Amino acid sequence: MEIILVIIAVVLVFCCDRLLKARDRRKRKFYPNHTRPVNPRRPQKTRDGFHATKPSTSLIPAKFDLANNEPGEALTKRAMSETGNPLGHTSWHRGADGEAMMADILDRVSGVGLTTLHSVPCPAGGDIDHLVIAKTGIWTINTKHHPKAVVKVMNDGLHAKNTEDSHSMIHRAKEEASSAASVLTDATGQAIFVRPALAYVGGGTVTGTRQACGVVVMRGEDLAHYLSDLPQVLTAQEVAAIYRTARDSRIWWNVKE
């Protein structure tokens, strides 16, 4: 009888564990950018002295909430204005498809603590494809969709075939990270460090070193896992606070309501 009871207990524990894991998978699928909310009415201060009191997501009108942005949204709008069709084979369409691919990749690893905003307005012009805010740091990702790209990463630059000019890509990636750091520093009142990355999706090869001129360059899948595996530099509370601030488009454009 005791053996039967032990077997029943083991089966129950196993079933409960599977149910909990299934629930977590569904949560990650349908709420990939979910973070535990922080009480917006009380200043939140971490051990590092980081205050996050504005803006609360409850006060962000939908039209200013970047969490509503779709990946590739800016390029899709440009494609619509140029061709009248959101689907097609122009460089705008390929770029939007690439950003959607990278967003899917980031969503798949979001369970390990990556929160992401897409199509973020960039004060330097254009938009930031993806802004990743995680315990492992804050990153801007410039996505490149070149299925036939052959990229060799070197410490002092890129050697790239079947893709864009390597110098301009490195310059743009660093410009986006610098702009994001400036905006977030002004908005939070704390020094925010943002690192740049280039992600290649849809095929192609990327070999060589990990960084070129201070920009991390990898295939999309490799980059997502690289970001999730880095040492922790931010607390969960800091991640939630910075994400809450970053998703308000008014800090990027200094828009008055």
XYZ file of N, CA and C in Angstrom:
771
model
N 0.826 -1.216 0.000
C 0.000 0.000 0.000
C 0.861 1.266 0.000
N 1.932 1.244 0.781
C 2.814 2.419 0.838
C 3.462 2.675 -0.518
N 3.826 1.601 -1.214
C 4.440 1.759 -2.539
C 3.456 2.398 -3.512
N 2.199 1.979 -3.441
C 1.176 2.543 -4.331
C 0.984 4.029 -4.055
N 0.961 4.406 -2.768
C 0.803 5.818 -2.417
C 1.976 6.648 -2.920
N 3.187 6.095 -2.803
C 4.371 6.812 -3.296
C 4.284 7.017 -4.797
N 3.850 5.969 -5.529
C 3.727 6.078 -6.992
C 2.700 7.139 -7.361
N 1.560 7.146 -6.651
C 0.518 8.142 -6.924
C 1.050 9.552 -6.671
N 1.809 9.743 -5.590
C 2.367 11.066 -5.267
C 3.334 11.532 -6.348
N 4.181 10.601 -6.828
C 5.140 10.961 -7.884
C 4.415 11.371 -9.152
N 3.354 10.627 -9.515
C 2.583 10.951 -10.725
C 1.921 12.320 -10.590
N 1.369 12.612 -9.416
C 0.730 13.911 -9.200
C 1.728 15.044 -9.318
N 2.919 14.874 -8.731
C 3.957 15.912 -8.823
C 4.360 16.132 -10.269
N 4.535 15.036 -11.006
C 4.910 15.143 -12.417
C 3.854 15.883 -13.221
N 2.588 15.548 -13.008
C 1.493 16.198 -13.747
C 1.406 17.681 -13.419
N 1.565 18.024 -12.148
C 1.525 19.440 -11.747
C 2.660 20.213 -12.390
N 3.828 19.586 -12.432
C 4.977 20.254 -13.049
C 4.736 20.513 -14.519
N 4.177 19.528 -15.238
C 3.890 19.723 -16.660
C 2.849 20.804 -16.888
N 1.835 20.872 -16.036
C 0.801 21.897 -16.173
C 1.365 23.282 -15.958
N 2.241 23.424 -14.959
C 2.852 24.735 -14.690
C 3.733 25.168 -15.853
N 4.497 24.235 -16.430
C 5.341 24.580 -17.560
C 4.511 24.976 -18.771
N 3.399 24.278 -18.986
C 2.514 24.618 -20.113
C 1.923 26.005 -19.935
N 1.541 26.337 -18.690
C 0.998 27.664 -18.424
C 2.041 28.740 -18.697
N 3.293 28.477 -18.300
C 4.358 29.441 -18.543
C 4.600 29.628 -20.031
N 4.542 28.538 -20.794
C 4.736 28.660 -22.236
C 3.647 29.502 -22.873
N 2.408 29.295 -22.434
C 1.302 30.104 -22.986
C 1.475 31.568 -22.624
N 1.943 31.838 -21.389
C 2.145 33.222 -20.978
C 3.219 33.883 -21.828
N 4.307 33.115 -22.105
C 5.369 33.700 -22.928
C 4.914 33.914 -24.358
N 4.015 33.052 -24.836
C 3.547 33.174 -26.215
C 2.640 34.370 -26.401
N 1.700 34.543 -25.487
C 0.706 35.595 -25.669
C 1.088 36.907 -25.006
N 2.038 36.873 -24.044
C 2.467 38.101 -23.379
C 3.982 38.147 -23.336
N 4.643 38.196 -24.514
C 6.102 38.119 -24.546
C 6.789 39.283 -23.884
N 6.156 40.447 -23.817
C 6.802 41.619 -23.233
C 6.279 41.936 -21.843
N 5.614 40.961 -21.219
C 5.020 41.208 -19.916
C 6.087 41.364 -18.843
N 5.969 42.390 -18.043
C 6.817 42.552 -16.878
C 5.938 42.872 -15.692
N 6.382 42.494 -14.516
C 5.591 42.741 -13.329
C 5.483 44.242 -13.089
N 4.269 44.779 -12.969
C 4.116 46.225 -12.824
C 4.630 46.727 -11.489
N 5.131 47.959 -11.527
C 5.569 48.629 -10.312
C 4.556 49.705 -9.977
N 4.232 49.872 -8.711
C 3.253 50.863 -8.296
C 3.676 52.240 -8.791
N 2.924 52.860 -9.729
C 3.342 54.128 -10.311
C 3.163 55.309 -9.372
N 2.436 55.127 -8.280
C 2.159 56.246 -7.394
C 3.233 56.424 -6.320
N 4.112 55.473 -6.205
C 5.136 55.568 -5.185
C 6.507 55.496 -5.833
N 7.396 56.443 -5.597
C 8.726 56.394 -6.201
C 9.407 55.074 -5.864
N 9.978 54.444 -6.881
C 10.681 53.186 -6.673
C 12.171 53.456 -6.685
N 12.854 53.053 -5.618
C 14.273 53.292 -5.519
C 14.988 51.978 -5.279
N 15.986 51.698 -6.096
C 16.743 50.475 -5.942
C 17.956 50.735 -5.077
N 18.712 49.677 -4.852
C 19.915 49.814 -4.036
C 20.937 50.738 -4.699
N 20.817 50.915 -6.039
C 21.731 51.801 -6.749
C 21.222 53.235 -6.805
N 20.083 53.501 -6.178
C 19.564 54.852 -6.140
C 18.776 55.245 -7.368
N 18.352 54.266 -8.179
C 17.618 54.571 -9.410
C 16.162 54.870 -9.075
N 15.719 56.052 -9.421
C 14.317 56.418 -9.223
C 13.568 56.260 -10.535
N 12.381 55.719 -10.459
C 11.542 55.592 -11.651
C 10.128 55.986 -11.281
N 9.816 57.253 -11.468
C 8.485 57.722 -11.092
C 7.693 58.217 -12.284
N 8.320 58.285 -13.475
C 7.600 58.793 -14.634
C 8.175 58.187 -15.901
N 7.355 58.085 -16.941
C 5.910 58.146 -16.846
C 5.339 56.771 -16.529
N 4.271 56.668 -15.814
C 3.614 55.399 -15.552
C 2.862 54.966 -16.789
N 2.848 53.648 -17.061
C 2.132 53.167 -18.247
C 0.654 53.480 -18.169
N 0.122 53.625 -16.939
C -1.299 53.920 -16.816
C -1.619 55.329 -17.296
N -0.582 56.167 -17.457
C -0.783 57.549 -17.875
C -0.395 57.773 -19.328
N 0.023 56.735 -20.034
C 0.445 56.886 -21.421
C -0.746 56.663 -22.350
N -1.183 57.694 -23.057
C -2.263 57.488 -24.040
C -1.828 56.473 -25.081
N -2.772 55.731 -25.590
C -2.451 54.662 -26.534
C -1.647 55.163 -27.728
N -1.942 56.379 -28.190
C -1.252 56.880 -29.376
C 0.224 57.164 -29.115
N 0.617 57.260 -27.845
C 2.011 57.513 -27.488
C 2.714 56.267 -26.963
N 1.997 55.153 -26.857
C 2.563 53.954 -26.246
C 3.276 53.107 -27.298
N 4.610 53.067 -27.218
C 5.397 52.330 -28.204
C 5.220 50.824 -28.088
N 4.660 50.358 -26.976
C 4.399 48.926 -26.848
C 3.368 48.458 -27.871
N 2.633 49.405 -28.453
C 1.638 49.068 -29.484
C 2.267 48.948 -30.871
N 3.527 49.353 -31.002
C 4.182 49.308 -32.311
C 4.449 47.869 -32.750
N 4.241 47.629 -34.035
C 4.576 46.341 -34.621
C 6.012 46.390 -35.144
N 6.723 45.265 -35.122
C 8.065 45.253 -35.725
C 7.979 45.566 -37.212
N 8.882 46.430 -37.669
C 8.884 46.812 -39.074
C 7.808 47.801 -39.439
N 7.165 48.396 -38.446
C 6.025 49.283 -38.718
C 6.428 50.488 -39.560
N 7.581 51.086 -39.238
C 8.019 52.269 -39.984
C 8.295 51.928 -41.447
N 8.925 50.777 -41.694
C 9.226 50.379 -43.072
C 7.957 49.990 -43.823
N 7.021 49.379 -43.126
C 5.752 49.021 -43.769
C 5.006 50.271 -44.220
N 5.012 51.296 -43.373
C 4.363 52.557 -43.746
C 5.061 53.176 -44.949
N 6.398 53.098 -44.971
C 7.139 53.648 -46.109
C 6.822 52.867 -47.386
N 6.727 51.540 -47.255
C 6.383 50.711 -48.418
C 4.987 51.044 -48.927
N 4.063 51.271 -47.986
C 2.701 51.635 -48.379
C 2.690 52.950 -49.141
N 3.473 53.918 -48.666
C 3.487 55.228 -49.325
C 4.138 55.156 -50.700
N 5.091 54.219 -50.867
C 5.800 54.103 -52.136
C 5.054 53.228 -53.143
N 4.421 52.151 -52.646
C 3.829 51.168 -53.559
C 2.331 51.001 -53.379
N 1.796 51.478 -52.246
C 0.378 51.298 -51.976
C 0.032 49.897 -51.530
N 1.056 49.083 -51.256
C 0.835 47.683 -50.896
C 1.747 47.319 -49.718
N 1.178 46.809 -48.616
C 2.015 46.435 -47.480
C 2.848 45.182 -47.734
N 2.513 44.437 -48.803
C 3.246 43.226 -49.151
C 3.916 43.420 -50.503
N 5.130 42.936 -50.621
C 5.837 43.095 -51.886
C 7.278 42.655 -51.763
N 8.101 43.085 -52.734
C 9.483 42.624 -52.784
C 10.480 43.782 -52.846
N 10.058 44.966 -52.480
C 10.978 46.095 -52.465
C 11.888 45.990 -51.247
N 12.899 46.854 -51.184
C 13.812 46.855 -50.034
C 13.060 47.197 -48.757
N 12.002 48.023 -48.868
C 11.209 48.366 -47.698
C 10.477 47.125 -47.173
N 9.898 46.360 -48.094
C 9.192 45.152 -47.694
C 10.148 44.134 -47.078
N 11.313 43.945 -47.702
C 12.291 42.988 -47.173
C 12.770 43.411 -45.791
N 12.971 44.716 -45.625
C 13.406 45.207 -44.327
C 12.366 44.967 -43.251
N 11.094 45.224 -43.577
C 10.012 44.999 -42.614
C 9.894 43.520 -42.265
N 10.038 42.660 -43.281
C 9.990 41.218 -43.027
C 11.130 40.799 -42.100
N 12.309 41.376 -42.313
C 13.460 41.051 -41.468
C 13.248 41.459 -40.022
N 12.661 42.626 -39.820
C 12.405 43.079 -38.452
C 11.368 42.183 -37.769
N 10.383 41.711 -38.536
C 9.395 40.793 -37.970
C 10.060 39.466 -37.576
N 11.002 39.008 -38.400
C 11.732 37.779 -38.069
C 12.514 37.945 -36.767
N 13.213 39.079 -36.640
C 14.016 39.304 -35.439
C 13.127 39.435 -34.211
N 11.976 40.053 -34.378
C 11.034 40.176 -33.257
C 10.574 38.805 -32.792
N 10.304 37.895 -33.744
C 9.906 36.537 -33.385
C 11.014 35.829 -32.617
N 12.246 36.040 -33.046
C 13.386 35.419 -32.364
C 13.492 35.943 -30.935
N 13.365 37.250 -30.766
C 13.443 37.844 -29.425
C 12.293 37.364 -28.551
N 11.115 37.214 -29.136
C 9.966 36.722 -28.383
C 10.213 35.315 -27.850
N 10.915 34.506 -28.637
C 11.148 33.122 -28.229
C 12.059 33.021 -27.013
N 12.894 34.032 -26.800
C 13.774 34.000 -25.628
C 13.331 35.013 -24.575
N 12.135 35.598 -24.759
C 11.671 36.618 -23.819
C 11.429 36.050 -22.434
N 11.237 34.723 -22.345
C 10.998 34.105 -21.053
C 12.184 34.220 -20.125
N 13.368 34.516 -20.665
C 14.551 34.652 -19.820
C 14.798 36.107 -19.426
N 13.826 36.974 -19.680
C 13.935 38.328 -19.158
C 14.208 39.428 -20.154
N 14.030 39.181 -21.455
C 14.204 40.239 -22.445
C 12.876 40.939 -22.682
N 12.849 42.248 -22.521
C 11.669 43.030 -22.898
C 12.070 43.892 -24.086
N 11.185 44.014 -25.045
C 11.555 44.633 -26.312
C 10.505 45.615 -26.798
N 10.978 46.734 -27.334
C 10.136 47.684 -28.048
C 10.597 47.706 -29.499
N 9.657 47.891 -30.419
C 9.978 47.854 -31.841
C 9.657 49.195 -32.496
N 10.375 49.487 -33.568
C 10.135 50.710 -34.354
C 10.093 51.943 -33.461
N 11.148 52.117 -32.695
C 11.237 53.251 -31.763
C 11.767 54.472 -32.509
N 11.096 55.626 -32.409
C 11.588 56.826 -33.092
C 13.001 57.171 -32.635
N 13.859 57.456 -33.592
C 15.248 57.791 -33.271
C 15.487 59.278 -33.506
N 15.923 60.018 -32.488
C 16.178 61.452 -32.660
C 17.181 61.752 -33.770
N 18.045 60.783 -34.080
C 19.038 60.993 -35.134
C 18.428 60.797 -36.524
N 17.141 60.417 -36.574
C 16.468 60.176 -37.844
C 16.104 58.717 -38.006
N 14.998 58.465 -38.694
C 14.563 57.091 -38.883
C 14.047 56.490 -37.588
N 14.258 55.190 -37.427
C 13.799 54.532 -36.210
C 14.793 53.467 -35.767
N 14.674 53.078 -34.508
C 15.468 51.988 -33.951
C 14.647 50.718 -34.135
N 15.174 49.753 -34.846
C 14.406 48.543 -35.156
C 13.901 47.865 -33.887
N 14.813 47.638 -32.937
C 14.450 46.971 -31.690
C 15.252 47.572 -30.535
N 14.566 47.875 -29.468
C 15.215 48.334 -28.237
C 14.995 47.251 -27.190
N 16.061 46.598 -26.779
C 15.978 45.501 -25.805
C 16.405 46.014 -24.435
N 15.546 45.788 -23.455
C 15.828 46.200 -22.083
C 15.755 44.944 -21.218
N 16.878 44.570 -20.626
C 16.950 43.308 -19.893
C 17.877 43.448 -18.702
N 17.873 42.436 -17.852
C 18.791 42.427 -16.714
C 20.242 42.443 -17.184
N 20.473 41.960 -18.396
C 21.835 41.903 -18.937
C 22.250 43.194 -19.636
N 21.372 44.193 -19.642
C 21.722 45.481 -20.230
C 20.679 45.995 -21.210
N 20.990 47.123 -21.811
C 20.083 47.764 -22.765
C 20.790 47.825 -24.115
N 20.077 47.424 -25.150
C 20.679 47.293 -26.479
C 19.761 47.871 -27.552
N 20.365 48.479 -28.563
C 19.642 48.789 -29.795
C 20.082 47.759 -30.830
N 19.119 47.219 -31.560
C 19.430 46.218 -32.582
C 19.001 46.744 -33.939
N 19.944 46.804 -34.852
C 19.669 47.166 -36.234
C 19.641 45.865 -37.030
N 18.472 45.523 -37.568
C 18.297 44.240 -38.237
C 18.553 44.353 -39.736
N 19.290 43.379 -40.270
C 19.592 43.325 -41.696
C 19.055 42.024 -42.285
N 18.230 42.175 -43.314
C 17.620 41.013 -43.960
C 18.242 40.846 -45.338
N 19.340 40.109 -45.381
C 20.054 39.861 -46.633
C 20.374 38.371 -46.707
N 19.488 37.575 -47.313
C 19.649 36.118 -47.321
C 20.974 35.632 -47.902
N 21.576 36.412 -48.796
C 22.833 35.984 -49.418
C 24.054 36.685 -48.836
N 23.875 37.341 -47.713
C 24.985 38.083 -47.113
C 26.107 37.146 -46.666
N 27.317 37.581 -46.909
C 28.509 36.879 -46.414
C 29.306 37.913 -45.626
N 29.281 37.777 -44.312
C 29.844 38.803 -43.440
C 30.980 38.224 -42.605
N 32.107 38.891 -42.639
C 33.223 38.541 -41.770
C 33.441 39.693 -40.804
N 33.337 39.397 -39.526
C 33.442 40.423 -38.492
C 34.881 40.495 -37.998
N 35.432 41.691 -38.000
C 36.789 41.922 -37.502
C 36.746 43.027 -36.466
N 37.747 43.081 -35.613
C 37.754 44.073 -34.541
C 37.669 45.499 -35.068
N 38.250 45.728 -36.235
C 38.296 47.097 -36.772
C 37.286 47.348 -37.882
N 36.336 46.408 -38.086
C 35.317 46.654 -39.106
C 34.695 45.376 -39.625
N 33.927 45.521 -40.709
C 33.243 44.398 -41.344
C 33.718 44.235 -42.774
N 33.775 43.004 -43.194
C 33.953 42.715 -44.615
C 32.680 42.016 -45.054
N 31.837 42.716 -45.809
C 30.503 42.201 -46.121
C 30.261 42.164 -47.617
N 29.686 41.058 -48.074
C 29.270 40.905 -49.468
C 27.756 40.731 -49.519
N 27.160 41.198 -50.622
C 25.711 41.053 -50.848
C 24.893 41.714 -49.746
N 25.376 42.818 -49.243
C 24.663 43.560 -48.212
C 25.020 45.033 -48.338
N 24.645 45.828 -47.352
C 24.884 47.274 -47.414
C 26.335 47.605 -47.110
N 26.679 48.873 -47.300
C 28.025 49.340 -46.997
C 28.325 49.120 -45.515
N 29.409 48.426 -45.241
C 29.722 48.042 -43.864
C 29.999 49.246 -42.980
N 30.663 50.253 -43.518
C 30.979 51.436 -42.710
C 29.712 52.159 -42.275
N 28.762 52.309 -43.192
C 27.521 53.014 -42.852
C 26.693 52.220 -41.849
N 26.718 50.874 -41.934
C 25.976 50.057 -40.988
C 26.523 50.211 -39.576
N 27.848 50.176 -39.450
C 28.477 50.336 -38.134
C 28.173 51.718 -37.574
N 28.301 52.732 -38.420
C 28.047 54.110 -37.978
C 26.606 54.267 -37.518
N 25.662 53.720 -38.271
C 24.244 53.854 -37.929
C 23.932 53.132 -36.621
N 24.479 51.946 -36.442
C 24.225 51.188 -35.214
C 24.720 51.946 -33.988
N 25.894 52.533 -34.084
C 26.452 53.283 -32.955
C 25.663 54.566 -32.712
N 25.190 55.188 -33.778
C 24.394 56.407 -33.670
C 23.076 56.133 -32.955
N 22.443 55.004 -33.268
C 21.176 54.656 -32.626
C 21.365 54.410 -31.133
N 22.424 53.696 -30.766
C 22.677 53.423 -29.349
C 22.975 54.705 -28.587
N 23.748 55.593 -29.194
C 24.076 56.864 -28.550
C 22.827 57.714 -28.346
N 21.956 57.755 -29.361
C 20.711 58.523 -29.245
C 19.813 57.953 -28.156
N 19.696 56.622 -28.113
C 18.853 55.980 -27.102
C 19.384 56.257 -25.704
N 20.695 56.191 -25.537
C 21.287 56.462 -24.223
C 21.011 57.899 -23.780
N 21.109 58.832 -24.710
C 20.865 60.240 -24.384
C 19.409 60.467 -23.974
N 18.474 59.876 -24.740
C 17.049 60.053 -24.444
C 16.699 59.444 -23.090
N 17.145 58.223 -22.849
C 16.802 57.531 -21.612
C 17.479 58.174 -20.397
N 18.675 58.686 -20.584
C 19.356 59.396 -19.495
C 18.591 60.649 -19.108
N 18.153 61.404 -20.108
C 17.374 62.615 -19.836
C 16.041 62.277 -19.171
N 15.404 61.196 -19.617
C 14.070 60.857 -19.126
C 14.093 60.288 -17.709
N 15.145 59.560 -17.365
C 15.201 58.924 -16.050
C 15.984 59.729 -15.023
N 16.832 60.654 -15.500
C 17.671 61.403 -14.576
C 18.861 60.601 -14.081
N 19.108 59.442 -14.683
C 20.238 58.593 -14.325
C 21.028 58.258 -15.590
N 22.319 58.019 -15.428
C 23.155 57.662 -16.570
C 22.763 56.278 -17.074
N 22.300 56.218 -18.307
C 21.879 54.958 -18.924
C 22.852 54.614 -20.046
N 23.403 53.409 -19.987
C 24.352 52.953 -20.999
C 23.639 52.019 -21.956
N 23.748 52.287 -23.253
C 23.097 51.474 -24.287
C 24.160 50.986 -25.264
N 24.115 49.707 -25.578
C 25.090 49.126 -26.498
C 24.443 48.814 -27.845
N 25.215 48.958 -28.939
C 24.669 48.713 -30.282
C 24.924 47.291 -30.772
N 24.012 46.806 -31.617
C 24.180 45.482 -32.218
C 23.603 45.468 -33.624
N 24.191 44.639 -34.465
C 23.680 44.361 -35.806
C 23.266 42.898 -35.854
N 22.065 42.633 -36.357
C 21.566 41.261 -36.441
C 21.236 40.921 -37.894
N 21.767 39.801 -38.374
C 21.465 39.330 -39.724
C 20.456 38.187 -39.638
N 19.370 38.312 -40.401
C 18.310 37.304 -40.382
C 17.990 36.841 -41.801
N 17.299 35.709 -41.903
C 16.837 35.234 -43.201
C 17.874 34.504 -44.009
N 18.944 34.049 -43.367
C 19.993 33.333 -44.086
C 21.296 34.102 -44.066
N 22.219 33.708 -44.930
C 23.523 34.340 -44.952
C 24.436 33.754 -43.888
N 25.690 34.179 -43.907
C 26.667 33.689 -42.940
C 27.351 34.863 -42.253
N 27.650 34.669 -40.980
C 28.386 35.665 -40.197
C 29.505 34.931 -39.470
N 30.739 35.281 -39.769
C 31.890 34.626 -39.155
C 32.848 35.672 -38.600
N 33.873 35.195 -37.906
C 34.887 36.101 -37.378
C 34.698 36.405 -35.916
N 35.133 37.579 -35.494
C 35.034 37.972 -34.097
C 33.600 38.367 -33.762
N 33.376 38.680 -32.503
C 32.016 38.987 -32.055
C 31.658 40.458 -32.260
N 32.663 41.332 -32.262
C 32.402 42.768 -32.342
C 33.233 43.412 -33.436
N 32.684 44.474 -34.000
C 33.393 45.303 -34.970
C 33.242 46.758 -34.551
N 34.352 47.381 -34.188
C 34.338 48.792 -33.780
C 33.343 49.046 -32.642
N 33.239 48.111 -31.722
C 32.346 48.293 -30.580
C 30.916 47.891 -30.817
N 30.600 47.385 -32.001
C 29.245 46.942 -32.330
C 29.217 45.409 -32.390
N 28.329 44.792 -31.628
C 28.187 43.343 -31.677
C 27.467 42.972 -32.971
N 28.043 42.040 -33.731
C 27.481 41.637 -35.027
C 27.302 40.121 -35.033
N 26.068 39.659 -35.183
C 25.777 38.223 -35.153
C 24.548 37.911 -35.988
N 24.341 36.616 -36.221
C 23.058 36.171 -36.747
C 21.997 36.407 -35.669
N 20.748 36.599 -36.090
C 19.694 36.948 -35.147
C 19.549 35.980 -33.989
N 19.508 34.688 -34.290
C 19.350 33.668 -33.252
C 20.507 33.732 -32.261
N 21.722 33.839 -32.779
C 22.901 33.876 -31.910
C 22.892 35.117 -31.030
N 22.471 36.243 -31.595
C 22.449 37.481 -30.833
C 21.453 37.410 -29.684
N 20.260 36.890 -29.941
C 19.242 36.807 -28.899
C 19.736 35.994 -27.710
N 20.365 34.865 -27.987
C 20.867 34.034 -26.896
C 22.083 34.664 -26.221
N 22.887 35.364 -27.008
C 24.035 36.076 -26.438
C 23.574 37.122 -25.427
N 22.544 37.887 -25.784
C 22.041 38.924 -24.883
C 21.465 38.319 -23.605
N 20.815 37.172 -23.731
C 20.189 36.555 -22.559
C 21.213 35.889 -21.637
N 22.392 35.554 -22.171
C 23.400 34.832 -21.389
C 24.440 35.744 -20.733
N 24.388 37.036 -20.999
C 25.359 37.963 -20.416
C 25.147 38.087 -18.906
N 26.164 38.538 -18.173
C 26.002 38.748 -16.726
C 24.964 39.825 -16.431
N 24.294 39.704 -15.319
C 23.269 40.677 -14.929
C 23.901 41.991 -14.512
N 23.344 43.088 -15.032
C 23.814 44.425 -14.659
C 22.669 45.307 -14.152
N 21.420 44.863 -14.349
C 20.254 45.613 -13.894
C 19.359 44.697 -13.067
N 18.689 45.271 -12.089
C 17.722 44.497 -11.318
C 16.412 44.413 -12.094
N 15.548 43.500 -11.678
C 14.244 43.375 -12.326
C 13.450 44.667 -12.189
N 13.588 45.334 -11.049
C 12.876 46.590 -10.823
C 13.376 47.676 -11.769
N 14.676 47.725 -11.990
C 15.239 48.715 -12.908
C 14.796 48.449 -14.342
N 14.767 47.176 -14.730
C 14.312 46.825 -16.071
C 12.878 47.287 -16.289
N 12.010 47.001 -15.315
C 10.606 47.394 -15.434
C 10.460 48.906 -15.502
N 11.244 49.619 -14.694
C 11.145 51.078 -14.658
C 11.633 51.710 -15.959
N 12.763 51.223 -16.480
C 13.306 51.779 -17.730
C 12.386 51.455 -18.899
N 11.854 50.244 -18.918
C 10.913 49.862 -19.978
C 9.677 50.743 -19.940
N 9.182 50.999 -18.739
C 7.986 51.833 -18.592
C 8.250 53.243 -19.105
N 9.433 53.753 -18.871
C 9.798 55.085 -19.356
C 10.004 55.083 -20.867
N 10.703 54.064 -21.366
C 11.071 54.025 -22.784
C 9.875 53.893 -23.705
N 8.798 53.280 -23.224
C 7.669 53.018 -24.121
C 6.817 54.252 -24.395
N 7.093 55.349 -23.723
C 6.363 56.595 -23.974
C 7.065 57.363 -25.092
N 6.443 57.436 -26.251
C 7.083 58.061 -27.414
C 7.363 59.536 -27.215
N 6.711 60.172 -26.238
C 6.918 61.605 -26.022
C 8.337 61.920 -25.561
N 9.009 60.954 -24.928
C 10.388 61.227 -24.507
C 11.339 61.188 -25.694
N 10.933 60.497 -26.756
C 11.796 60.384 -27.945
C 11.637 61.582 -28.870
N 10.427 62.127 -28.901
C 10.182 63.270 -29.777
C 9.961 64.556 -29.001
N 9.929 64.456 -27.665
C 9.629 65.623 -26.822
C 8.286 66.229 -27.220
N 7.304 65.327 -27.401
C 5.967 65.733 -27.833
C 5.127 66.149 -26.631
N 4.449 67.259 -26.752
C 3.513 67.707 -25.707
C 2.130 67.163 -26.031
N 1.442 66.770 -24.996
C 0.110 66.182 -25.196
C -0.873 67.253 -25.658
